[in-house]
PDB file of C-alpha atoms in Angstrom:
ATOM      1  CA  MET A   3      73.056  97.869 151.907  1.00  0.00           C
ATOM      2  CA  SER A   4      71.473  98.681 148.546  1.00  0.00           C
ATOM      3  CA  VAL A   5      70.383 102.187 147.648  1.00  0.00           C
ATOM      4  CA  TYR A   6      66.772 100.977 147.716  1.00  0.00           C
ATOM      5  CA  ASP A   7      67.158  99.582 151.257  1.00  0.00           C
ATOM      6  CA  THR A   8      68.491 102.961 152.346  1.00  0.00           C
ATOM      7  CA  LEU A   9      65.582 104.761 150.676  1.00  0.00           C
ATOM      8  CA  LYS A  10      63.136 102.401 152.387  1.00  0.00           C
ATOM      9  CA  SER A  11      64.785 102.984 155.782  1.00  0.00           C
ATOM     10  CA  LEU A  12      64.385 106.739 155.214  1.00  0.00           C
ATOM     11  CA  ASN A  13      60.720 106.194 154.245  1.00  0.00           C
ATOM     12  CA  ILE A  14      61.345 107.658 150.768  1.00  0.00           C
ATOM     13  CA  LYS A  15      59.297 106.600 147.752  1.00  0.00           C
ATOM     14  CA  LEU A  16      60.730 107.626 144.410  1.00  0.00           C
ATOM     15  CA  PRO A  17      58.321 109.573 142.209  1.00  0.00           C
ATOM     16  CA  PRO A  18      57.878 108.944 138.486  1.00  0.00           C
ATOM     17  CA  VAL A  19      59.666 111.200 136.036  1.00  0.00           C
ATOM     18  CA  ALA A  20      57.903 114.539 135.670  1.00  0.00           C
ATOM     19  CA  VAL A  21      56.742 115.571 132.217  1.00  0.00           C
ATOM     20  CA  PRO A  22      58.970 118.412 130.959  1.00  0.00           C
ATOM     21  CA  ALA A  23      57.283 121.815 131.085  1.00  0.00           C
ATOM     22  CA  ALA A  24      59.170 123.184 128.068  1.00  0.00           C
ATOM     23  CA  ALA A  25      61.379 122.118 125.136  1.00  0.00           C
ATOM     24  CA  TYR A  26      63.828 119.750 126.850  1.00  0.00           C
ATOM     25  CA  VAL A  27      64.183 116.143 128.000  1.00  0.00           C
ATOM     26  CA  PRO A  28      64.421 115.062 131.649  1.00  0.00           C
ATOM     27  CA  PHE A  29      67.841 113.448 131.205  1.00  0.00           C
ATOM     28  CA  VAL A  30      70.582 112.743 128.690  1.00  0.00           C
ATOM     29  CA  GLN A  31      73.188 110.013 128.927  1.00  0.00           C
ATOM     30  CA  THR A  32      76.514 110.268 127.158  1.00  0.00           C
ATOM     31  CA  GLY A  33      79.016 107.536 127.858  1.00  0.00           C
ATOM     32  CA  ASN A  34      78.910 106.768 131.567  1.00  0.00           C
ATOM     33  CA  LEU A  35      77.584 110.207 132.544  1.00  0.00           C
ATOM     34  CA  VAL A  36      73.913 111.017 133.064  1.00  0.00           C
ATOM     35  CA  PHE A  37      72.869 114.687 133.045  1.00  0.00           C
ATOM     36  CA  LEU A  38      69.555 115.463 134.739  1.00  0.00           C
ATOM     37  CA  SER A  39      67.675 118.608 133.780  1.00  0.00           C
ATOM     38  CA  GLY A  40      66.817 121.068 136.519  1.00  0.00           C
ATOM     39  CA  HIS A  41      64.019 119.973 138.839  1.00  0.00           C
ATOM     40  CA  ILE A  42      61.998 122.582 140.705  1.00  0.00           C
ATOM     41  CA  ALA A  43      60.862 122.149 144.292  1.00  0.00           C
ATOM     42  CA  LYS A  44      57.383 120.714 144.809  1.00  0.00           C
ATOM     43  CA  LYS A  45      55.307 120.321 147.933  1.00  0.00           C
ATOM     44  CA  ASP A  46      52.175 118.169 147.952  1.00  0.00           C
ATOM     45  CA  GLY A  47      52.423 117.842 144.164  1.00  0.00           C
ATOM     46  CA  LYS A  48      52.425 121.588 143.543  1.00  0.00           C
ATOM     47  CA  VAL A  49      55.200 124.085 142.887  1.00  0.00           C
ATOM     48  CA  TRP A  50      56.899 125.048 146.163  1.00  0.00           C
ATOM     49  CA  ALA A  51      56.821 128.759 145.467  1.00  0.00           C
ATOM     50  CA  GLY A  52      58.471 131.555 147.382  1.00  0.00           C
ATOM     51  CA  GLN A  53      61.620 133.553 147.804  1.00  0.00           C
ATOM     52  CA  LEU A  54      64.332 132.871 150.363  1.00  0.00           C
ATOM     53  CA  GLY A  55      64.922 135.897 152.542  1.00  0.00           C
ATOM     54  CA  LYS A  56      61.386 137.166 151.936  1.00  0.00           C
ATOM     55  CA  ASP A  57      58.733 134.562 152.689  1.00  0.00           C
ATOM     56  CA  ILE A  58      60.812 131.383 153.144  1.00  0.00           C
ATOM     57  CA  GLY A  59      63.566 130.798 155.690  1.00  0.00           C
ATOM     58  CA  THR A  60      66.715 128.710 155.370  1.00  0.00           C
ATOM     59  CA  ALA A  61      65.280 125.650 157.169  1.00  0.00           C
ATOM     60  CA  GLU A  62      62.244 125.502 154.866  1.00  0.00           C
ATOM     61  CA  GLY A  63      64.534 126.036 151.877  1.00  0.00           C
ATOM     62  CA  GLN A  64      66.564 123.008 152.996  1.00  0.00           C
ATOM     63  CA  GLN A  65      63.355 120.945 153.072  1.00  0.00           C
ATOM     64  CA  ALA A  66      62.552 122.128 149.545  1.00  0.00           C
ATOM     65  CA  ALA A  67      66.055 121.175 148.345  1.00  0.00           C
ATOM     66  CA  ARG A  68      65.648 117.756 149.982  1.00  0.00           C
ATOM     67  CA  ALA A  69      62.344 117.319 148.119  1.00  0.00           C
ATOM     68  CA  VAL A  70      64.139 118.171 144.870  1.00  0.00           C
ATOM     69  CA  ALA A  71      66.789 115.517 145.654  1.00  0.00           C
ATOM     70  CA  ILE A  72      64.029 112.899 145.918  1.00  0.00           C
ATOM     71  CA  ASP A  73      62.614 113.954 142.541  1.00  0.00           C
ATOM     72  CA  LEU A  74      66.114 113.879 141.037  1.00  0.00           C
ATOM     73  CA  MET A  75      66.651 110.327 142.306  1.00  0.00           C
ATOM     74  CA  GLY A  76      63.320 109.313 140.728  1.00  0.00           C
ATOM     75  CA  THR A  77      64.508 110.656 137.387  1.00  0.00           C
ATOM     76  CA  LEU A  78      67.944 109.077 137.807  1.00  0.00           C
ATOM     77  CA  HIS A  79      66.260 105.732 138.515  1.00  0.00           C
ATOM     78  CA  ALA A  80      64.234 106.102 135.303  1.00  0.00           C
ATOM     79  CA  ALA A  81      67.393 107.010 133.376  1.00  0.00           C
ATOM     80  CA  VAL A  82      69.576 104.097 134.503  1.00  0.00           C
ATOM     81  CA  GLY A  83      67.051 101.489 135.658  1.00  0.00           C
ATOM     82  CA  ASP A  84      68.869 100.747 138.926  1.00  0.00           C
ATOM     83  CA  LEU A  85      70.271 103.327 141.340  1.00  0.00           C
ATOM     84  CA  ASN A  86      72.814 100.753 142.512  1.00  0.00           C
ATOM     85  CA  LYS A  87      74.562 101.393 139.165  1.00  0.00           C
ATOM     86  CA  VAL A  88      75.418 104.926 140.320  1.00  0.00           C
ATOM     87  CA  LYS A  89      79.171 105.017 140.758  1.00  0.00           C
ATOM     88  CA  ARG A  90      79.280 108.661 141.822  1.00  0.00           C
ATOM     89  CA  ILE A  91      77.151 111.753 142.102  1.00  0.00           C
ATOM     90  CA  VAL A  92      79.531 114.039 140.210  1.00  0.00           C
ATOM     91  CA  LYS A  93      77.992 117.506 140.386  1.00  0.00           C
ATOM     92  CA  VAL A  94      74.974 119.334 141.781  1.00  0.00           C
ATOM     93  CA  MET A  95      74.018 122.824 140.666  1.00  0.00           C
ATOM     94  CA  SER A  96      71.443 124.637 142.755  1.00  0.00           C
ATOM     95  CA  LEU A  97      69.528 127.810 141.962  1.00  0.00           C
ATOM     96  CA  VAL A  98      67.890 129.433 144.970  1.00  0.00           C
ATOM     97  CA  ASN A  99      65.176 132.026 144.386  1.00  0.00           C
ATOM     98  CA  SER A 100      66.359 134.632 146.875  1.00  0.00           C
ATOM     99  CA  THR A 101      66.421 138.286 147.755  1.00  0.00           C
ATOM    100  CA  GLY A 102      69.537 140.322 147.041  1.00  0.00           C
ATOM    101  CA  ASP A 103      70.607 140.260 150.670  1.00  0.00           C
ATOM    102  CA  PHE A 104      70.032 136.521 151.307  1.00  0.00           C
ATOM    103  CA  THR A 105      73.409 134.786 151.600  1.00  0.00           C
ATOM    104  CA  GLU A 106      72.614 131.232 152.730  1.00  0.00           C
ATOM    105  CA  GLN A 107      72.111 129.557 149.348  1.00  0.00           C
ATOM    106  CA  HIS A 108      74.827 127.052 150.286  1.00  0.00           C
ATOM    107  CA  LEU A 109      72.923 126.072 153.442  1.00  0.00           C
ATOM    108  CA  VAL A 110      69.670 125.664 151.501  1.00  0.00           C
ATOM    109  CA  THR A 111      71.440 123.394 149.011  1.00  0.00           C
ATOM    110  CA  ASN A 112      72.692 121.220 151.871  1.00  0.00           C
ATOM    111  CA  GLY A 113      69.153 119.810 152.012  1.00  0.00           C
ATOM    112  CA  CYS A 114      69.868 118.098 148.693  1.00  0.00           C
ATOM    113  CA  SER A 115      73.552 117.322 149.214  1.00  0.00           C
ATOM    114  CA  GLU A 116      73.095 115.743 152.634  1.00  0.00           C
ATOM    115  CA  LEU A 117      70.324 113.429 151.413  1.00  0.00           C
ATOM    116  CA  LEU A 118      72.402 112.320 148.415  1.00  0.00           C
ATOM    117  CA  GLY A 119      75.261 111.539 150.814  1.00  0.00           C
ATOM    118  CA  GLN A 120      72.938 109.509 153.039  1.00  0.00           C
ATOM    119  CA  VAL A 121      71.465 107.533 150.164  1.00  0.00           C
ATOM    120  CA  PHE A 122      74.586 106.874 148.079  1.00  0.00           C
ATOM    121  CA  GLY A 123      77.140 106.824 150.903  1.00  0.00           C
ATOM    122  CA  PRO A 124      80.153 108.993 151.738  1.00  0.00           C
ATOM    123  CA  GLN A 125      82.127 108.049 148.609  1.00  0.00           C
ATOM    124  CA  ALA A 126      79.532 107.822 145.833  1.00  0.00           C
ATOM    125  CA  GLY A 127      77.373 110.566 147.326  1.00  0.00           C
ATOM    126  CA  ALA A 128      80.150 113.158 147.750  1.00  0.00           C
ATOM    127  CA  HIS A 129      79.974 115.619 144.864  1.00  0.00           C
ATOM    128  CA  ALA A 130      81.183 118.925 143.492  1.00  0.00           C
ATOM    129  CA  ARG A 131      78.584 121.657 143.838  1.00  0.00           C
ATOM    130  CA  SER A 132      77.536 125.183 142.978  1.00  0.00           C
ATOM    131  CA  ALA A 133      74.797 127.139 144.737  1.00  0.00           C
ATOM    132  CA  PHE A 134      73.552 130.402 143.241  1.00  0.00           C
ATOM    133  CA  GLY A 135      71.089 133.011 144.362  1.00  0.00           C
ATOM    134  CA  VAL A 136      68.832 134.080 141.506  1.00  0.00           C
ATOM    135  CA  ALA A 137      66.114 136.691 141.097  1.00  0.00           C
ATOM    136  CA  GLN A 138      63.487 134.184 139.953  1.00  0.00           C
ATOM    137  CA  ILE A 139      62.951 130.554 138.965  1.00  0.00           C
ATOM    138  CA  PRO A 140      60.277 129.201 136.585  1.00  0.00           C
ATOM    139  CA  LEU A 141      56.784 129.137 138.086  1.00  0.00           C
ATOM    140  CA  GLY A 142      58.042 131.030 141.140  1.00  0.00           C
ATOM    141  CA  ALA A 143      59.673 127.921 142.641  1.00  0.00           C
ATOM    142  CA  CYS A 144      61.967 128.513 145.593  1.00  0.00           C
ATOM    143  CA  VAL A 145      64.693 126.069 144.469  1.00  0.00           C
ATOM    144  CA  GLU A 146      65.781 124.381 141.232  1.00  0.00           C
ATOM    145  CA  ILE A 147      68.549 121.772 141.134  1.00  0.00           C
ATOM    146  CA  GLU A 148      70.256 119.832 138.364  1.00  0.00           C
ATOM    147  CA  LEU A 149      72.559 116.841 138.755  1.00  0.00           C
ATOM    148  CA  ILE A 150      75.278 114.913 136.929  1.00  0.00           C
ATOM    149  CA  ALA A 151      75.935 111.277 137.865  1.00  0.00           C
ATOM    150  CA  GLU A 152      78.479 108.674 136.756  1.00  0.00           C
ATOM    151  CA  ILE A 153      77.201 105.136 136.315  1.00  0.00           C
ATOM    152  CA  ALA A 154      79.062 101.847 136.243  1.00  0.00           C
TER     153      ALA A 154
END
């Protein structure tokens, strides 16, 4: 099954690439690696703001991370033209806007990782990962995630 068939079966429509909010580009390709800039969580087209451990729980954080994964795939599609060219999702780095005593950043990030595994399959979708708790993210977003992918 193609990546696009899987996305369709999951009722996922890829968004267009977001316009950068600062001095950076949405992606850079070097050789067969594509580096995607950090994408912040959005809900209904607006920043998904909040802090884990204060006004957002782990389950909602997972939904936010899943939403970021969809945005990342939209950017990756724009970068490579065809998501079926993705040989491997190499690395995901997740920043979770959280209180000092919140310790479930890894569970929040699963919202992204699990969707990537579903869409790209158990081999190509399996990736190295880091999940950090941070004091704040631009625009008050609850989650920001960046991604590195290898293309064929």
